[in-house]
Amino acid sequence: MEVFDKETTMAQMGRPRQFDRNAALTTAMHLFWEHGYEATSLSRLKTALGISAPSFYAAFGSKEALFQETVRCYLSTHGTVTDCLWDTGMAPRLAIETALRRSAAMQAGSGHPTGCMVVLGVVGTGCDADATLTAALDASRARTGAGMLACVERGIAQGELRPDTEPCALATVLESFLLGLTTLARDGVSAAAMDAAITQVLRLWDLACVQPQPVDNVTILAASSGVAGL
């Protein structure tokens, strides 16, 4: 009985009685999101989570395992804002617009770090990081890019966009704009300002339509500048 009590005591050392693993996971996700993988030290994680090293390893296995778990958590929550790109029941332009506006609102929102963890996470892991560490992030970016391209191709196939539209070029412009929202959000640009920029960049889609809406030279210049400024 005495041996059992000692083992139980040792197992509980360093871990708060009310340790909430889900809350700790969210805290860790915010740290990685804000600072990146490399800059988020084990010491910083332990301090933020309020647990000792033994408890940390017992709960999460390793820093690498915790990072990958936070990435999965992000992709299943905040990262779903662009899932509409694959909704074939939604008009292709609307799908792209919805993805851009939802992403801008999320990235500039409160209650979590600004920007997109998918973009920031890849940059923050360092050039020498194991490819498996960022595999889920890389896959997410690739899926979003493929979704943009699929929407443009649907627009052409459905006769909304002119048949001579270069799908890869238009999709790349739109994806580049989406990736650039992270920098704007980090710089403190408001969701309203990004929303206005989205309205401008979508005019590039409208210009490629079979029956484009009249757009004057000032509007064309503004749309082009909005993309180049990213």
mmCIF file of C-alpha atoms in Angstrom:
data_model
loop_
_atom_site.group_PDB
_atom_site.id
_atom_site.type_symbol
_atom_site.label_atom_id
_atom_site.label_comp_id
_atom_site.label_asym_id
_atom_site.label_seq_id
_atom_site.Cartn_x
_atom_site.Cartn_y
_atom_site.Cartn_z
ATOM 1 C CA MET A 1 0.000 0.000 0.000
ATOM 2 C CA GLU A 2 2.866 2.310 0.815
ATOM 3 C CA VAL A 3 4.463 1.649 -2.571
ATOM 4 C CA PHE A 4 1.201 2.475 -4.319
ATOM 5 C CA ASP A 5 0.908 5.782 -2.462
ATOM 6 C CA LYS A 6 4.451 6.787 -3.419
ATOM 7 C CA GLU A 7 3.885 5.955 -7.065
ATOM 8 C CA THR A 8 0.639 7.894 -7.096
ATOM 9 C CA THR A 9 2.322 10.885 -5.505
ATOM 10 C CA MET A 10 5.167 10.794 -8.045
ATOM 11 C CA ALA A 11 2.764 10.580 -10.945
ATOM 12 C CA GLN A 12 0.919 13.654 -9.719
ATOM 13 C CA MET A 13 4.000 15.775 -9.008
ATOM 14 C CA GLY A 14 4.152 18.952 -11.077
ATOM 15 C CA ARG A 15 0.671 18.614 -12.576
ATOM 16 C CA PRO A 16 -2.103 20.841 -11.206
ATOM 17 C CA ARG A 17 -5.033 18.910 -9.791
ATOM 18 C CA GLN A 18 -7.408 20.645 -12.211
ATOM 19 C CA PHE A 19 -5.210 20.277 -15.287
ATOM 20 C CA ASP A 20 -7.383 20.876 -18.340
ATOM 21 C CA ARG A 21 -5.689 19.311 -21.343
ATOM 22 C CA ASN A 22 -7.984 20.943 -23.903
ATOM 23 C CA ALA A 23 -7.410 24.395 -22.419
ATOM 24 C CA ALA A 24 -3.678 23.708 -22.376
ATOM 25 C CA LEU A 25 -3.822 22.675 -26.024
ATOM 26 C CA THR A 26 -5.520 25.950 -26.943
ATOM 27 C CA THR A 27 -2.909 27.921 -25.019
ATOM 28 C CA ALA A 28 -0.114 26.065 -26.778
ATOM 29 C CA MET A 29 -1.779 26.622 -30.158
ATOM 30 C CA HIS A 30 -1.881 30.362 -29.499
ATOM 31 C CA LEU A 31 1.803 30.372 -28.538
ATOM 32 C CA PHE A 32 2.880 28.537 -31.695
ATOM 33 C CA TRP A 33 0.537 30.717 -33.756
ATOM 34 C CA GLU A 34 1.960 33.923 -32.291
ATOM 35 C CA HIS A 35 5.662 33.064 -32.060
ATOM 36 C CA GLY A 36 6.247 30.121 -34.403
ATOM 37 C CA TYR A 37 7.671 26.707 -33.602
ATOM 38 C CA GLU A 38 11.331 27.645 -33.174
ATOM 39 C CA ALA A 39 10.733 30.701 -30.993
ATOM 40 C CA THR A 40 8.309 28.862 -28.715
ATOM 41 C CA SER A 41 10.667 27.198 -26.289
ATOM 42 C CA LEU A 42 9.832 24.296 -24.031
ATOM 43 C CA SER A 43 10.393 26.602 -21.066
ATOM 44 C CA ARG A 44 7.855 29.080 -22.441
ATOM 45 C CA LEU A 45 5.345 26.300 -23.004
ATOM 46 C CA LYS A 46 5.738 24.891 -19.496
ATOM 47 C CA THR A 47 5.349 28.328 -17.942
ATOM 48 C CA ALA A 48 2.256 29.173 -19.989
ATOM 49 C CA LEU A 49 0.660 25.795 -19.301
ATOM 50 C CA GLY A 50 1.623 25.860 -15.632
ATOM 51 C CA ILE A 51 3.080 22.354 -15.585
ATOM 52 C CA SER A 52 6.458 20.762 -14.922
ATOM 53 C CA ALA A 53 8.628 18.985 -17.468
ATOM 54 C CA PRO A 54 7.519 15.475 -16.389
ATOM 55 C CA SER A 55 3.872 16.489 -16.619
ATOM 56 C CA PHE A 56 4.450 18.109 -20.008
ATOM 57 C CA TYR A 57 5.942 14.947 -21.486
ATOM 58 C CA ALA A 58 3.253 12.805 -19.863
ATOM 59 C CA ALA A 59 0.499 14.944 -21.354
ATOM 60 C CA PHE A 60 1.910 15.711 -24.806
ATOM 61 C CA GLY A 61 4.919 13.463 -25.461
ATOM 62 C CA SER A 62 7.222 16.113 -26.903
ATOM 63 C CA LYS A 63 7.302 19.668 -28.221
ATOM 64 C CA GLU A 64 7.112 18.322 -31.771
ATOM 65 C CA ALA A 65 4.078 16.157 -30.974
ATOM 66 C CA LEU A 66 2.361 19.069 -29.245
ATOM 67 C CA PHE A 67 2.994 21.349 -32.223
ATOM 68 C CA GLN A 68 1.496 18.845 -34.629
ATOM 69 C CA GLU A 69 -1.514 18.408 -32.357
ATOM 70 C CA THR A 70 -2.058 22.180 -32.227
ATOM 71 C CA VAL A 71 -1.856 22.302 -36.024
ATOM 72 C CA ARG A 72 -4.599 19.667 -36.251
ATOM 73 C CA CYS A 73 -6.644 21.674 -33.759
ATOM 74 C CA TYR A 74 -6.202 24.848 -35.822
ATOM 75 C CA LEU A 75 -7.064 23.183 -39.114
ATOM 76 C CA SER A 76 -10.253 21.687 -37.673
ATOM 77 C CA THR A 77 -11.417 25.062 -36.301
ATOM 78 C CA HIS A 78 -9.993 28.349 -37.576
ATOM 79 C CA GLY A 79 -8.585 26.694 -40.676
ATOM 80 C CA THR A 80 -11.993 25.692 -42.014
ATOM 81 C CA VAL A 81 -12.710 29.219 -43.300
ATOM 82 C CA THR A 82 -11.589 28.238 -46.806
ATOM 83 C CA ASP A 83 -13.446 24.914 -47.003
ATOM 84 C CA CYS A 84 -16.121 26.622 -49.104
ATOM 85 C CA LEU A 85 -13.689 26.576 -52.040
ATOM 86 C CA TRP A 86 -14.648 22.915 -52.458
ATOM 87 C CA ASP A 87 -18.398 23.482 -52.190
ATOM 88 C CA THR A 88 -19.536 22.775 -55.745
ATOM 89 C CA GLY A 89 -23.059 23.817 -54.808
ATOM 90 C CA MET A 90 -21.789 27.377 -54.410
ATOM 91 C CA ALA A 91 -21.093 29.601 -57.440
ATOM 92 C CA PRO A 92 -17.316 29.703 -57.999
ATOM 93 C CA ARG A 93 -16.955 33.458 -57.571
ATOM 94 C CA LEU A 94 -19.064 33.368 -54.419
ATOM 95 C CA ALA A 95 -16.963 30.502 -53.052
ATOM 96 C CA ILE A 96 -13.766 32.509 -53.523
ATOM 97 C CA GLU A 97 -15.317 35.665 -52.102
ATOM 98 C CA THR A 98 -16.631 33.770 -49.083
ATOM 99 C CA ALA A 99 -13.234 32.180 -48.442
ATOM 100 C CA LEU A 100 -11.444 35.531 -48.643
ATOM 101 C CA ARG A 101 -13.911 37.389 -46.431
ATOM 102 C CA ARG A 102 -14.106 34.635 -43.829
ATOM 103 C CA SER A 103 -10.332 34.384 -43.727
ATOM 104 C CA ALA A 104 -9.904 38.146 -43.321
ATOM 105 C CA ALA A 105 -12.466 38.257 -40.508
ATOM 106 C CA MET A 106 -10.804 35.337 -38.729
ATOM 107 C CA GLN A 107 -7.263 36.672 -39.117
ATOM 108 C CA ALA A 108 -8.157 40.101 -37.773
ATOM 109 C CA GLY A 109 -10.465 38.725 -35.106
ATOM 110 C CA SER A 110 -10.054 38.789 -31.336
ATOM 111 C CA GLY A 111 -9.488 35.975 -28.865
ATOM 112 C CA HIS A 112 -6.467 34.575 -30.674
ATOM 113 C CA PRO A 113 -3.289 35.791 -32.440
ATOM 114 C CA THR A 114 -3.707 37.684 -35.700
ATOM 115 C CA GLY A 115 -2.808 36.225 -39.079
ATOM 116 C CA CYS A 116 -3.012 32.675 -40.367
ATOM 117 C CA MET A 117 -1.234 29.884 -38.499
ATOM 118 C CA VAL A 118 -0.842 27.895 -41.724
ATOM 119 C CA VAL A 119 1.248 30.672 -43.263
ATOM 120 C CA LEU A 120 3.039 31.702 -40.084
ATOM 121 C CA GLY A 121 3.638 28.134 -38.953
ATOM 122 C CA VAL A 122 5.595 27.185 -42.061
ATOM 123 C CA VAL A 123 7.783 30.281 -41.784
ATOM 124 C CA GLY A 124 8.302 29.870 -38.048
ATOM 125 C CA THR A 125 9.620 26.309 -38.129
ATOM 126 C CA GLY A 126 12.998 27.222 -39.602
ATOM 127 C CA CYS A 127 14.696 25.983 -42.758
ATOM 128 C CA ASP A 128 16.269 22.963 -41.027
ATOM 129 C CA ALA A 129 13.005 21.597 -39.643
ATOM 130 C CA ASP A 130 11.949 18.032 -40.372
ATOM 131 C CA ALA A 131 9.524 17.995 -43.291
ATOM 132 C CA THR A 132 7.095 15.920 -41.242
ATOM 133 C CA LEU A 133 6.763 18.823 -38.805
ATOM 134 C CA THR A 134 5.080 21.038 -41.393
ATOM 135 C CA ALA A 135 3.467 18.317 -43.513
ATOM 136 C CA ALA A 136 -0.073 19.163 -42.403
ATOM 137 C CA LEU A 137 0.526 22.887 -42.931
ATOM 138 C CA ASP A 138 1.984 22.293 -46.385
ATOM 139 C CA ALA A 139 -0.942 20.054 -47.283
ATOM 140 C CA SER A 140 -3.412 22.703 -46.118
ATOM 141 C CA ARG A 141 -1.791 25.416 -48.242
ATOM 142 C CA ALA A 142 -1.728 23.098 -51.246
ATOM 143 C CA ARG A 143 -5.402 22.250 -50.755
ATOM 144 C CA THR A 144 -6.357 25.928 -50.584
ATOM 145 C CA GLY A 145 -4.402 26.675 -53.755
ATOM 146 C CA ALA A 146 -6.017 23.738 -55.500
ATOM 147 C CA GLY A 147 -9.415 24.979 -54.330
ATOM 148 C CA MET A 148 -8.796 28.401 -55.862
ATOM 149 C CA LEU A 149 -7.810 26.774 -59.140
ATOM 150 C CA ALA A 150 -10.847 24.484 -59.063
ATOM 151 C CA CYS A 151 -13.131 27.503 -58.660
ATOM 152 C CA VAL A 152 -11.558 29.294 -61.619
ATOM 153 C CA GLU A 153 -11.813 26.160 -63.747
ATOM 154 C CA ARG A 154 -15.468 25.781 -62.761
ATOM 155 C CA GLY A 155 -16.051 29.403 -63.718
ATOM 156 C CA ILE A 156 -14.648 28.714 -67.180
ATOM 157 C CA ALA A 157 -16.496 25.415 -67.587
ATOM 158 C CA GLN A 158 -19.817 27.003 -66.575
ATOM 159 C CA GLY A 159 -19.367 29.851 -69.023
ATOM 160 C CA GLU A 160 -19.024 32.572 -66.403
ATOM 161 C CA LEU A 161 -15.397 33.293 -67.300
ATOM 162 C CA ARG A 162 -14.114 33.745 -70.832
ATOM 163 C CA PRO A 163 -12.653 30.549 -72.351
ATOM 164 C CA ASP A 164 -9.312 32.298 -72.933
ATOM 165 C CA THR A 165 -8.920 32.962 -69.199
ATOM 166 C CA GLU A 166 -5.657 31.514 -67.897
ATOM 167 C CA PRO A 167 -6.846 29.526 -64.854
ATOM 168 C CA CYS A 168 -3.473 29.113 -63.154
ATOM 169 C CA ALA A 169 -2.660 32.810 -63.471
ATOM 170 C CA LEU A 170 -5.974 34.020 -62.047
ATOM 171 C CA ALA A 171 -5.918 31.415 -59.271
ATOM 172 C CA THR A 172 -2.344 32.404 -58.352
ATOM 173 C CA VAL A 173 -3.308 36.075 -58.096
ATOM 174 C CA LEU A 174 -6.208 35.239 -55.781
ATOM 175 C CA GLU A 175 -4.165 32.822 -53.672
ATOM 176 C CA SER A 176 -1.341 35.355 -53.358
ATOM 177 C CA PHE A 177 -3.846 37.906 -52.115
ATOM 178 C CA LEU A 178 -5.127 35.414 -49.552
ATOM 179 C CA LEU A 179 -1.611 34.671 -48.292
ATOM 180 C CA GLY A 180 -0.912 38.395 -48.083
ATOM 181 C CA LEU A 181 -3.784 38.891 -45.648
ATOM 182 C CA THR A 182 -1.564 37.422 -42.935
ATOM 183 C CA THR A 183 0.931 40.273 -43.262
ATOM 184 C CA LEU A 184 -1.863 42.839 -43.231
ATOM 185 C CA ALA A 185 -3.440 41.280 -40.135
ATOM 186 C CA ARG A 186 -0.081 41.216 -38.345
ATOM 187 C CA ASP A 187 0.389 44.877 -39.199
ATOM 188 C CA GLY A 188 -2.905 45.687 -37.526
ATOM 189 C CA VAL A 189 -4.949 46.342 -40.658
ATOM 190 C CA SER A 190 -8.623 46.131 -39.741
ATOM 191 C CA ALA A 191 -11.036 43.535 -41.041
ATOM 192 C CA ALA A 192 -13.041 46.335 -42.658
ATOM 193 C CA ALA A 193 -10.007 47.560 -44.613
ATOM 194 C CA MET A 194 -9.204 44.031 -45.761
ATOM 195 C CA ASP A 195 -12.842 43.540 -46.702
ATOM 196 C CA ALA A 196 -12.672 46.606 -48.929
ATOM 197 C CA ALA A 197 -9.490 45.293 -50.537
ATOM 198 C CA ILE A 198 -11.240 41.988 -51.239
ATOM 199 C CA THR A 199 -13.975 43.847 -53.090
ATOM 200 C CA GLN A 200 -11.307 45.422 -55.282
ATOM 201 C CA VAL A 201 -9.353 42.247 -56.021
ATOM 202 C CA LEU A 202 -12.547 40.417 -57.011
ATOM 203 C CA ARG A 203 -12.917 42.910 -59.853
ATOM 204 C CA LEU A 204 -10.131 40.962 -61.533
ATOM 205 C CA TRP A 205 -12.573 38.049 -61.723
ATOM 206 C CA ASP A 206 -15.282 40.336 -63.039
ATOM 207 C CA LEU A 207 -12.975 41.615 -65.777
ATOM 208 C CA ALA A 208 -12.475 38.034 -66.949
ATOM 209 C CA CYS A 209 -16.206 37.360 -67.172
ATOM 210 C CA VAL A 210 -17.896 36.684 -70.506
ATOM 211 C CA GLN A 211 -20.018 39.781 -69.922
ATOM 212 C CA PRO A 212 -17.898 41.883 -67.558
ATOM 213 C CA GLN A 213 -19.416 44.748 -65.650
ATOM 214 C CA PRO A 214 -18.186 48.193 -66.805
ATOM 215 C CA VAL A 215 -14.999 49.066 -64.967
ATOM 216 C CA ASP A 216 -13.186 52.361 -65.467
ATOM 217 C CA ASN A 217 -9.423 52.829 -65.533
ATOM 218 C CA VAL A 218 -9.352 54.090 -61.964
ATOM 219 C CA THR A 219 -10.964 50.910 -60.704
ATOM 220 C CA ILE A 220 -8.587 48.733 -62.738
ATOM 221 C CA LEU A 221 -5.616 50.611 -61.290
ATOM 222 C CA ALA A 222 -6.975 50.270 -57.763
ATOM 223 C CA ALA A 223 -7.505 46.530 -58.166
ATOM 224 C CA SER A 224 -4.019 46.043 -59.586
ATOM 225 C CA SER A 225 -2.473 48.117 -56.826
ATOM 226 C CA GLY A 226 -4.295 46.110 -54.201
ATOM 227 C CA VAL A 227 -2.619 42.932 -55.420
ATOM 228 C CA ALA A 228 0.799 44.466 -55.965
ATOM 229 C CA GLY A 229 0.763 46.022 -52.523
ATOM 230 C CA LEU A 230 0.788 42.605 -50.885
#
